[in-house]
mmCIF file of C-alpha atoms and ligand atoms in Angstrom:
data_model
loop_
_atom_site.group_PDB
_atom_site.id
_atom_site.type_symbol
_atom_site.label_atom_id
_atom_site.label_comp_id
_atom_site.label_asym_id
_atom_site.label_seq_id
_atom_site.Cartn_x
_atom_site.Cartn_y
_atom_site.Cartn_z
ATOM 1 C CA MET A 1 0.000 0.000 0.000
ATOM 2 C CA ASN A 2 1.182 3.490 -0.847
ATOM 3 C CA VAL A 3 2.925 5.138 2.164
ATOM 4 C CA LEU A 4 1.094 8.456 1.692
ATOM 5 C CA TYR A 5 -2.293 6.715 1.760
ATOM 6 C CA LEU A 6 -1.242 4.582 4.744
ATOM 7 C CA ASN A 7 -0.164 7.677 6.716
ATOM 8 C CA SER A 8 -3.480 9.391 6.118
ATOM 9 C CA LEU A 9 -5.426 6.265 7.211
ATOM 10 C CA VAL A 10 -3.511 5.004 10.214
ATOM 11 C CA PHE A 11 -1.974 7.890 12.120
ATOM 12 C CA LYS A 12 -3.657 10.440 14.313
ATOM 13 C CA PHE A 13 -2.028 13.821 14.160
ATOM 14 C CA MET A 14 1.103 13.954 16.290
ATOM 15 C CA ILE A 15 3.682 16.727 16.199
ATOM 16 C CA ALA A 16 7.421 16.544 16.850
ATOM 17 C CA PHE A 17 9.698 19.574 17.240
ATOM 18 C CA ILE A 18 13.271 18.616 16.283
ATOM 19 C CA THR A 19 16.231 20.964 16.742
ATOM 20 C CA GLY A 20 19.297 20.618 14.513
ATOM 21 C CA ALA A 21 17.397 18.882 11.695
ATOM 22 C CA THR A 22 19.641 20.143 8.883
ATOM 23 C CA SER A 23 22.154 17.313 9.303
ATOM 24 C CA GLY A 24 23.089 14.029 10.951
ATOM 25 C CA ILE A 25 21.024 12.687 13.834
ATOM 26 C CA GLY A 26 18.411 15.474 13.704
ATOM 27 C CA LYS A 27 17.755 15.021 9.992
ATOM 28 C CA SER A 28 17.454 11.223 10.335
ATOM 29 C CA THR A 29 15.135 11.722 13.311
ATOM 30 C CA ALA A 30 12.895 13.994 11.228
ATOM 31 C CA ILE A 31 12.698 11.318 8.525
ATOM 32 C CA GLU A 32 11.990 8.572 11.104
ATOM 33 C CA PHE A 33 9.117 10.511 12.702
ATOM 34 C CA ALA A 34 7.776 11.416 9.246
ATOM 35 C CA LYS A 35 7.724 7.706 8.317
ATOM 36 C CA HIS A 36 5.444 7.211 11.313
ATOM 37 C CA GLY A 37 3.077 9.966 10.222
ATOM 38 C CA TYR A 38 4.162 12.769 12.569
ATOM 39 C CA ASP A 39 3.808 16.374 11.454
ATOM 40 C CA LEU A 40 7.093 18.160 12.078
ATOM 41 C CA ILE A 41 8.678 21.395 13.157
ATOM 42 C CA ILE A 42 12.278 21.288 11.958
ATOM 43 C CA THR A 43 14.926 23.793 12.993
ATOM 44 C CA GLY A 44 18.507 24.779 12.212
ATOM 45 C CA ARG A 45 20.509 27.769 10.986
ATOM 46 C CA ARG A 46 20.867 26.710 7.338
ATOM 47 C CA GLN A 47 17.669 27.788 5.572
ATOM 48 C CA GLU A 48 18.481 26.095 2.248
ATOM 49 C CA ARG A 49 18.839 22.702 3.971
ATOM 50 C CA LEU A 50 15.607 23.221 5.912
ATOM 51 C CA THR A 51 13.759 24.109 2.694
ATOM 52 C CA GLU A 52 15.127 21.041 0.917
ATOM 53 C CA LEU A 53 14.275 18.685 3.793
ATOM 54 C CA LYS A 54 10.804 20.177 4.186
ATOM 55 C CA SER A 55 9.949 19.606 0.493
ATOM 56 C CA SER A 56 11.215 16.028 0.512
ATOM 57 C CA LEU A 57 9.322 15.178 3.729
ATOM 58 C CA ILE A 58 6.081 16.611 2.336
ATOM 59 C CA LYS A 59 6.582 14.794 -0.978
ATOM 60 C CA ASP A 60 7.589 11.433 0.497
ATOM 61 C CA TYR A 61 5.313 11.221 3.549
ATOM 62 C CA ALA A 62 2.404 13.650 2.963
ATOM 63 C CA ILE A 63 2.892 15.257 6.370
ATOM 64 C CA LYS A 64 2.738 18.921 7.384
ATOM 65 C CA VAL A 65 6.109 20.551 8.059
ATOM 66 C CA ILE A 66 7.113 23.932 9.451
ATOM 67 C CA ASP A 67 10.727 25.022 9.156
ATOM 68 C CA LEU A 68 12.167 27.498 11.637
ATOM 69 C CA CYS A 69 15.545 29.028 10.880
ATOM 70 C CA PHE A 70 17.222 30.362 14.014
ATOM 71 C CA ASP A 71 20.269 30.052 16.227
ATOM 72 C CA VAL A 72 19.513 28.243 19.494
ATOM 73 C CA ARG A 73 22.113 30.451 21.212
ATOM 74 C CA ASP A 74 19.916 33.531 20.749
ATOM 75 C CA GLU A 75 17.096 33.438 23.299
ATOM 76 C CA GLN A 76 15.148 36.187 21.520
ATOM 77 C CA GLN A 77 15.225 34.322 18.213
ATOM 78 C CA VAL A 78 14.151 31.136 20.006
ATOM 79 C CA ALA A 79 11.240 32.877 21.759
ATOM 80 C CA LYS A 80 10.103 34.674 18.588
ATOM 81 C CA ALA A 81 10.179 31.553 16.410
ATOM 82 C CA ILE A 82 8.226 29.450 18.902
ATOM 83 C CA GLU A 83 5.738 32.237 19.666
ATOM 84 C CA ALA A 84 5.016 32.654 15.934
ATOM 85 C CA LEU A 85 4.054 28.986 15.433
ATOM 86 C CA PRO A 86 0.524 28.593 14.064
ATOM 87 C CA LEU A 87 -1.880 27.526 16.815
ATOM 88 C CA GLU A 88 -2.339 23.984 15.490
ATOM 89 C CA PHE A 89 1.444 23.514 15.543
ATOM 90 C CA LYS A 90 1.573 24.378 19.237
ATOM 91 C CA ASN A 91 -0.037 21.025 19.948
ATOM 92 C CA ILE A 92 3.467 19.559 20.272
ATOM 93 C CA ASP A 93 3.795 15.927 21.435
ATOM 94 C CA VAL A 94 7.568 15.412 21.290
ATOM 95 C CA LEU A 95 10.544 17.767 21.588
ATOM 96 C CA VAL A 96 13.882 16.353 20.460
ATOM 97 C CA ASN A 97 16.664 18.544 21.885
ATOM 98 C CA ASN A 98 19.341 17.547 19.404
ATOM 99 C CA ALA A 99 21.136 20.698 18.140
ATOM 100 C CA GLY A 100 24.675 20.659 19.416
ATOM 101 C CA LEU A 101 28.323 20.391 18.555
ATOM 102 C CA ALA A 102 31.886 19.813 19.629
ATOM 103 C CA ALA A 103 34.439 22.467 18.672
ATOM 104 C CA GLY A 104 38.125 21.626 18.893
ATOM 105 C CA LEU A 105 40.045 18.956 20.742
ATOM 106 C CA SER A 106 42.766 20.309 22.991
ATOM 107 C CA PRO A 107 44.058 20.225 26.551
ATOM 108 C CA ILE A 108 42.468 22.683 28.940
ATOM 109 C CA GLN A 109 45.505 24.981 29.038
ATOM 110 C CA ASP A 110 45.407 25.414 25.255
ATOM 111 C CA GLY A 111 41.625 25.694 24.906
ATOM 112 C CA ASN A 112 40.227 28.092 22.338
ATOM 113 C CA LEU A 113 37.823 30.490 24.085
ATOM 114 C CA ASN A 114 35.571 30.836 21.026
ATOM 115 C CA HIS A 115 35.210 27.058 20.906
ATOM 116 C CA TRP A 116 34.342 26.963 24.612
ATOM 117 C CA GLU A 117 31.725 29.725 24.296
ATOM 118 C CA GLN A 118 30.201 28.048 21.236
ATOM 119 C CA MET A 119 29.836 24.669 22.935
ATOM 120 C CA ILE A 120 28.533 26.077 26.215
ATOM 121 C CA ASP A 121 26.132 28.473 24.485
ATOM 122 C CA THR A 122 24.771 25.825 22.117
ATOM 123 C CA ASN A 123 24.799 22.571 24.066
ATOM 124 C CA ILE A 124 23.737 23.982 27.438
ATOM 125 C CA LYS A 125 22.179 27.420 27.059
ATOM 126 C CA GLY A 126 20.541 26.718 23.675
ATOM 127 C CA LEU A 127 19.022 23.500 24.964
ATOM 128 C CA LEU A 128 17.765 25.406 28.020
ATOM 129 C CA TYR A 129 16.161 28.206 25.967
ATOM 130 C CA ILE A 130 14.329 25.718 23.750
ATOM 131 C CA THR A 131 13.249 23.657 26.748
ATOM 132 C CA LYS A 132 11.955 26.670 28.690
ATOM 133 C CA HIS A 133 9.733 27.862 25.843
ATOM 134 C CA ILE A 134 8.505 24.459 24.649
ATOM 135 C CA SER A 135 7.919 23.028 28.128
ATOM 136 C CA LYS A 136 5.465 25.876 28.853
ATOM 137 C CA ILE A 137 3.495 24.781 25.785
ATOM 138 C CA LEU A 138 3.625 21.119 26.863
ATOM 139 C CA ILE A 139 2.444 22.073 30.363
ATOM 140 C CA ASP A 140 -0.508 24.034 28.895
ATOM 141 C CA ASN A 141 -1.310 21.053 26.662
ATOM 142 C CA LYS A 142 -1.018 18.696 29.681
ATOM 143 C CA LYS A 143 1.036 16.224 27.641
ATOM 144 C CA GLY A 144 4.393 15.785 25.994
ATOM 145 C CA HIS A 145 7.750 14.101 25.880
ATOM 146 C CA ILE A 146 11.176 15.743 25.839
ATOM 147 C CA ILE A 147 14.022 13.641 24.440
ATOM 148 C CA ASN A 148 17.491 15.067 25.036
ATOM 149 C CA VAL A 149 20.433 14.047 22.881
ATOM 150 C CA GLY A 150 23.340 13.703 25.300
ATOM 151 C CA SER A 151 26.471 11.671 24.598
ATOM 152 C CA ILE A 152 28.797 9.060 26.010
ATOM 153 C CA ALA A 153 30.786 12.280 26.679
ATOM 154 C CA GLY A 154 28.121 13.085 29.275
ATOM 155 C CA LYS A 155 28.903 9.859 31.127
ATOM 156 C CA GLU A 156 32.697 9.752 30.837
ATOM 157 C CA VAL A 157 35.509 12.222 30.270
ATOM 158 C CA TYR A 158 38.316 11.884 27.730
ATOM 159 C CA ALA A 159 41.611 13.718 27.182
ATOM 160 C CA ASN A 160 41.386 17.006 25.270
ATOM 161 C CA GLY A 161 37.591 16.999 25.354
ATOM 162 C CA SER A 162 36.932 18.389 28.800
ATOM 163 C CA VAL A 163 34.686 21.285 27.785
ATOM 164 C CA TYR A 164 32.594 19.262 25.318
ATOM 165 C CA CYS A 165 32.338 16.534 28.000
ATOM 166 C CA ALA A 166 31.326 19.163 30.566
ATOM 167 C CA THR A 167 28.516 20.413 28.325
ATOM 168 C CA LYS A 168 27.217 16.873 27.845
ATOM 169 C CA HIS A 169 27.494 16.170 31.592
ATOM 170 C CA ALA A 170 25.324 19.281 31.967
ATOM 171 C CA VAL A 171 22.794 17.761 29.551
ATOM 172 C CA ASP A 172 22.840 14.589 31.687
ATOM 173 C CA ALA A 173 22.088 16.670 34.811
ATOM 174 C CA LEU A 174 19.416 18.707 33.049
ATOM 175 C CA ASN A 175 17.785 15.523 31.794
ATOM 176 C CA LYS A 176 17.455 14.276 35.381
ATOM 177 C CA GLY A 177 16.375 17.694 36.725
ATOM 178 C CA MET A 178 13.745 18.348 34.067
ATOM 179 C CA ARG A 179 12.250 14.943 34.743
ATOM 180 C CA ILE A 180 11.666 15.942 38.369
ATOM 181 C CA ASP A 181 10.293 19.403 37.544
ATOM 182 C CA LEU A 182 7.971 18.195 34.814
ATOM 183 C CA LEU A 183 6.745 15.085 36.649
ATOM 184 C CA PRO A 184 3.667 16.811 38.158
ATOM 185 C CA HIS A 185 2.680 17.889 34.642
ATOM 186 C CA GLY A 186 2.733 14.370 33.196
ATOM 187 C CA ILE A 187 5.575 15.197 30.798
ATOM 188 C CA ARG A 188 8.039 12.428 30.067
ATOM 189 C CA VAL A 189 11.767 13.239 29.883
ATOM 190 C CA SER A 190 14.317 10.885 28.325
ATOM 191 C CA ALA A 191 17.870 10.956 27.026
ATOM 192 C CA VAL A 192 19.761 9.097 24.359
ATOM 193 C CA ASN A 193 23.550 9.099 24.763
ATOM 194 C CA PRO A 194 25.406 7.912 21.666
ATOM 195 C CA GLY A 195 29.009 6.915 21.146
ATOM 196 C CA MET A 196 30.604 7.548 17.750
ATOM 197 C CA VAL A 197 28.091 8.359 15.018
ATOM 198 C CA GLU A 198 29.298 9.312 11.549
ATOM 199 C CA THR A 199 27.667 12.668 10.761
ATOM 200 C CA GLU A 200 29.064 16.152 10.161
ATOM 201 C CA PHE A 201 30.025 16.183 13.869
ATOM 202 C CA SER A 202 33.782 15.686 13.344
ATOM 203 C CA ILE A 203 33.906 18.047 10.339
ATOM 204 C CA VAL A 204 32.402 20.721 12.602
ATOM 205 C CA ARG A 205 34.703 19.765 15.486
ATOM 206 C CA PHE A 206 37.767 20.215 13.265
ATOM 207 C CA ASP A 207 36.582 23.503 11.735
ATOM 208 C CA GLY A 208 35.785 22.010 8.323
ATOM 209 C CA ASP A 209 38.898 19.815 7.971
ATOM 210 C CA GLU A 210 37.254 16.876 6.173
ATOM 211 C CA ASP A 211 40.434 14.759 5.954
ATOM 212 C CA ARG A 212 40.979 14.965 9.710
ATOM 213 C CA ALA A 213 37.291 14.204 10.297
ATOM 214 C CA LYS A 214 37.421 11.112 8.040
ATOM 215 C CA LYS A 215 40.274 9.672 10.107
ATOM 216 C CA VAL A 216 38.001 9.504 13.170
ATOM 217 C CA TYR A 217 35.917 6.828 11.425
ATOM 218 C CA GLU A 218 38.769 5.102 9.547
ATOM 219 C CA ASN A 219 38.836 1.286 9.854
ATOM 220 C CA ILE A 220 35.787 1.165 12.126
ATOM 221 C CA VAL A 221 32.069 0.706 11.689
ATOM 222 C CA PRO A 222 30.567 3.664 13.569
ATOM 223 C CA LEU A 223 26.902 4.166 14.342
ATOM 224 C CA LYS A 224 24.743 5.671 11.595
ATOM 225 C CA PRO A 225 22.471 8.622 12.386
ATOM 226 C CA GLU A 226 19.538 6.323 11.530
ATOM 227 C CA ASP A 227 20.503 4.063 14.473
ATOM 228 C CA ILE A 228 19.987 6.985 16.854
ATOM 229 C CA ALA A 229 16.842 8.167 15.064
ATOM 230 C CA GLU A 230 15.257 4.722 15.434
ATOM 231 C CA THR A 231 16.135 4.708 19.148
ATOM 232 C CA ILE A 232 14.633 8.173 19.627
ATOM 233 C CA TYR A 233 11.432 7.095 17.870
ATOM 234 C CA TRP A 234 11.336 3.909 19.957
ATOM 235 C CA ILE A 235 11.588 5.993 23.148
ATOM 236 C CA ALA A 236 8.771 8.272 21.947
ATOM 237 C CA SER A 237 6.542 5.383 20.977
ATOM 238 C CA ARG A 238 6.449 3.518 24.312
ATOM 239 C CA PRO A 239 3.005 3.335 25.931
ATOM 240 C CA ALA A 240 2.008 6.411 27.965
ATOM 241 C CA HIS A 241 2.788 4.749 31.320
ATOM 242 C CA VAL A 242 6.390 3.910 30.305
ATOM 243 C CA ASN A 243 9.294 6.350 30.383
ATOM 244 C CA ILE A 244 12.735 5.374 29.137
ATOM 245 C CA ASN A 245 14.939 7.532 31.371
ATOM 246 C CA ASP A 246 18.281 7.020 29.706
ATOM 247 C CA VAL A 247 19.817 5.059 26.857
ATOM 248 C CA ILE A 248 23.524 4.671 26.077
ATOM 249 C CA ILE A 249 24.088 3.427 22.538
ATOM 250 C CA MET A 250 27.520 2.572 21.188
ATOM 251 C CA PRO A 251 28.908 1.072 18.000
ATOM 252 C CA THR A 252 29.915 -2.541 18.636
ATOM 253 C CA ILE A 253 33.584 -1.625 18.104
ATOM 254 C CA GLN A 254 33.527 0.942 20.929
ATOM 255 C CA ALA A 255 33.544 -0.187 24.569
ATOM 256 C CA ASN A 256 33.758 3.288 26.093
ATOM 257 C CA SER A 257 34.927 6.797 25.138
ATOM 258 C CA THR A 258 38.565 5.738 24.759
ATOM 259 C CA THR A 259 38.506 2.027 23.902
ATOM 260 C CA VAL A 260 37.866 1.521 20.200
ATOM 261 C CA LEU A 261 38.788 -1.587 18.197
ATOM 262 C CA ARG A 262 40.473 -0.487 14.945
HETATM 263 P P1 NDP B 1 25.815 17.378 12.874
HETATM 264 O O1 NDP B 1 26.898 18.393 12.837
HETATM 265 O O2 NDP B 1 25.634 16.509 11.694
HETATM 266 O O3 NDP B 1 24.422 18.100 13.213
HETATM 267 C C1 NDP B 1 24.325 19.095 14.196
HETATM 268 C C2 NDP B 1 22.998 19.834 14.071
HETATM 269 O O4 NDP B 1 22.927 20.825 15.108
HETATM 270 C C3 NDP B 1 22.867 20.557 12.737
HETATM 271 O O5 NDP B 1 21.563 20.402 12.251
HETATM 272 C C4 NDP B 1 23.113 22.022 13.106
HETATM 273 O O6 NDP B 1 22.329 22.857 12.274
HETATM 274 C C5 NDP B 1 22.562 22.061 14.539
HETATM 275 N N1 NDP B 1 23.145 23.184 15.276
HETATM 276 C C6 NDP B 1 24.435 23.319 15.710
HETATM 277 N N2 NDP B 1 24.609 24.503 16.288
HETATM 278 C C7 NDP B 1 23.405 25.148 16.230
HETATM 279 C C8 NDP B 1 22.940 26.427 16.650
HETATM 280 N N3 NDP B 1 23.755 27.298 17.266
HETATM 281 N N4 NDP B 1 21.646 26.766 16.432
HETATM 282 C C9 NDP B 1 20.825 25.895 15.821
HETATM 283 N N5 NDP B 1 21.194 24.672 15.403
HETATM 284 C C10 NDP B 1 22.475 24.310 15.600
HETATM 285 O O7 NDP B 1 26.109 16.504 14.175
HETATM 286 P P2 NDP B 1 25.290 15.296 14.878
HETATM 287 O O8 NDP B 1 24.067 14.967 14.127
HETATM 288 O O9 NDP B 1 26.265 14.218 15.138
HETATM 289 O O10 NDP B 1 24.957 15.982 16.275
HETATM 290 C C11 NDP B 1 23.643 16.044 16.815
HETATM 291 C C12 NDP B 1 23.730 15.918 18.335
HETATM 292 O O11 NDP B 1 24.245 14.630 18.652
HETATM 293 C C13 NDP B 1 24.658 16.916 19.021
HETATM 294 O O12 NDP B 1 24.039 17.371 20.202
HETATM 295 C C14 NDP B 1 25.905 16.097 19.353
HETATM 296 O O13 NDP B 1 26.594 16.614 20.453
HETATM 297 C C15 NDP B 1 25.263 14.755 19.636
HETATM 298 N N6 NDP B 1 26.149 13.600 19.558
HETATM 299 C C16 NDP B 1 26.814 13.304 18.405
HETATM 300 C C17 NDP B 1 27.639 12.189 18.357
HETATM 301 C C18 NDP B 1 28.449 11.838 17.154
HETATM 302 O O14 NDP B 1 29.405 11.030 17.282
HETATM 303 N N7 NDP B 1 28.110 12.342 15.960
HETATM 304 C C19 NDP B 1 27.761 11.297 19.512
HETATM 305 C C20 NDP B 1 27.017 11.707 20.669
HETATM 306 C C21 NDP B 1 26.224 12.808 20.678
HETATM 307 P P3 NDP B 1 22.851 24.202 11.550
HETATM 308 O O15 NDP B 1 24.332 24.060 11.362
HETATM 309 O O16 NDP B 1 22.058 24.274 10.295
HETATM 310 O O17 NDP B 1 22.479 25.265 12.522
HETATM 311 C C1 8X3 B 2 30.208 12.608 20.520
HETATM 312 C C2 8X3 B 2 30.958 11.372 20.868
HETATM 313 O O1 8X3 B 2 33.150 10.435 21.740
HETATM 314 O O2 8X3 B 2 33.296 12.327 20.245
HETATM 315 O O3 8X3 B 2 29.459 13.078 21.597
HETATM 316 O O4 8X3 B 2 32.533 12.636 22.476
HETATM 317 S S1 8X3 B 2 32.545 11.740 21.342
#
């Protein structure tokens, strides 16, 4: 049976808000939720990628899609974009807090301040701004599920990555704290913490140096963004009385942050 027809028959209208949908895990998550008939709000800073993804999602899955182009580090842009959502799109069921990055890889004494600010402002403050504004909507709607994309770097620390690891440890703490604060409102809070996933992550980390980024995944089979997307959808699709608090997902060749079979 045609997927467009199936979507229109089987699925009731559900809405997912996915940050960082222009690439990697966020983009795959948008596609995964679209496959299951969700309408989507997709965000990122690269408008051309959002436009392209929006058209392909509408064409392939016959869902409704809103694209919001903003920087999660700018609280005013975040507030304005969310405030301007059409009323029917405020009926959000799932927020996937995915936008994030690592910048640089160096010992603390040689750290680049711009890299530090970027990681802290995006991974911690950006996630907080989005969560503050969307959780108010979820509370008003008396339903919802927030899924935070953390990292194995939020569970362990590795050499030269202390600030990125600190931001992901913050996400781990926020995941636990939000769950307590939102409990009385019936809002589920979960986290997925991946090991190495081949996306644009390492290209961004190494300031666009594609050769250096490729080496990270040389002679290994890393996770694919689809592996994380499927896990996120699985978390969101548990029955209402079940909350998956925390998932750590690694490629088989990686035992922990620093032990990788090559
Ligand atoms: P990508 O670089 O492929 O994607 C990152 C996404 O985040 C892009 O869509 C980017 O959009 C968005 N983003 C980054 N900064 C901002 C910003 N300031 N404002 C708005 N959007 C922003 O990397 P991944 O898919 O791998 O990363 C997604 C998440 O997964 C991150 O939180 C990362 O820390 C986490 N993670 C990744 C792992 C990996 O090995 N790849 C492992 C564990 C966790 P745009 O540039 O258009 O703004
Ligand atoms: C990304 C995984 O190991 O580079 O969060 O920190 S790692």
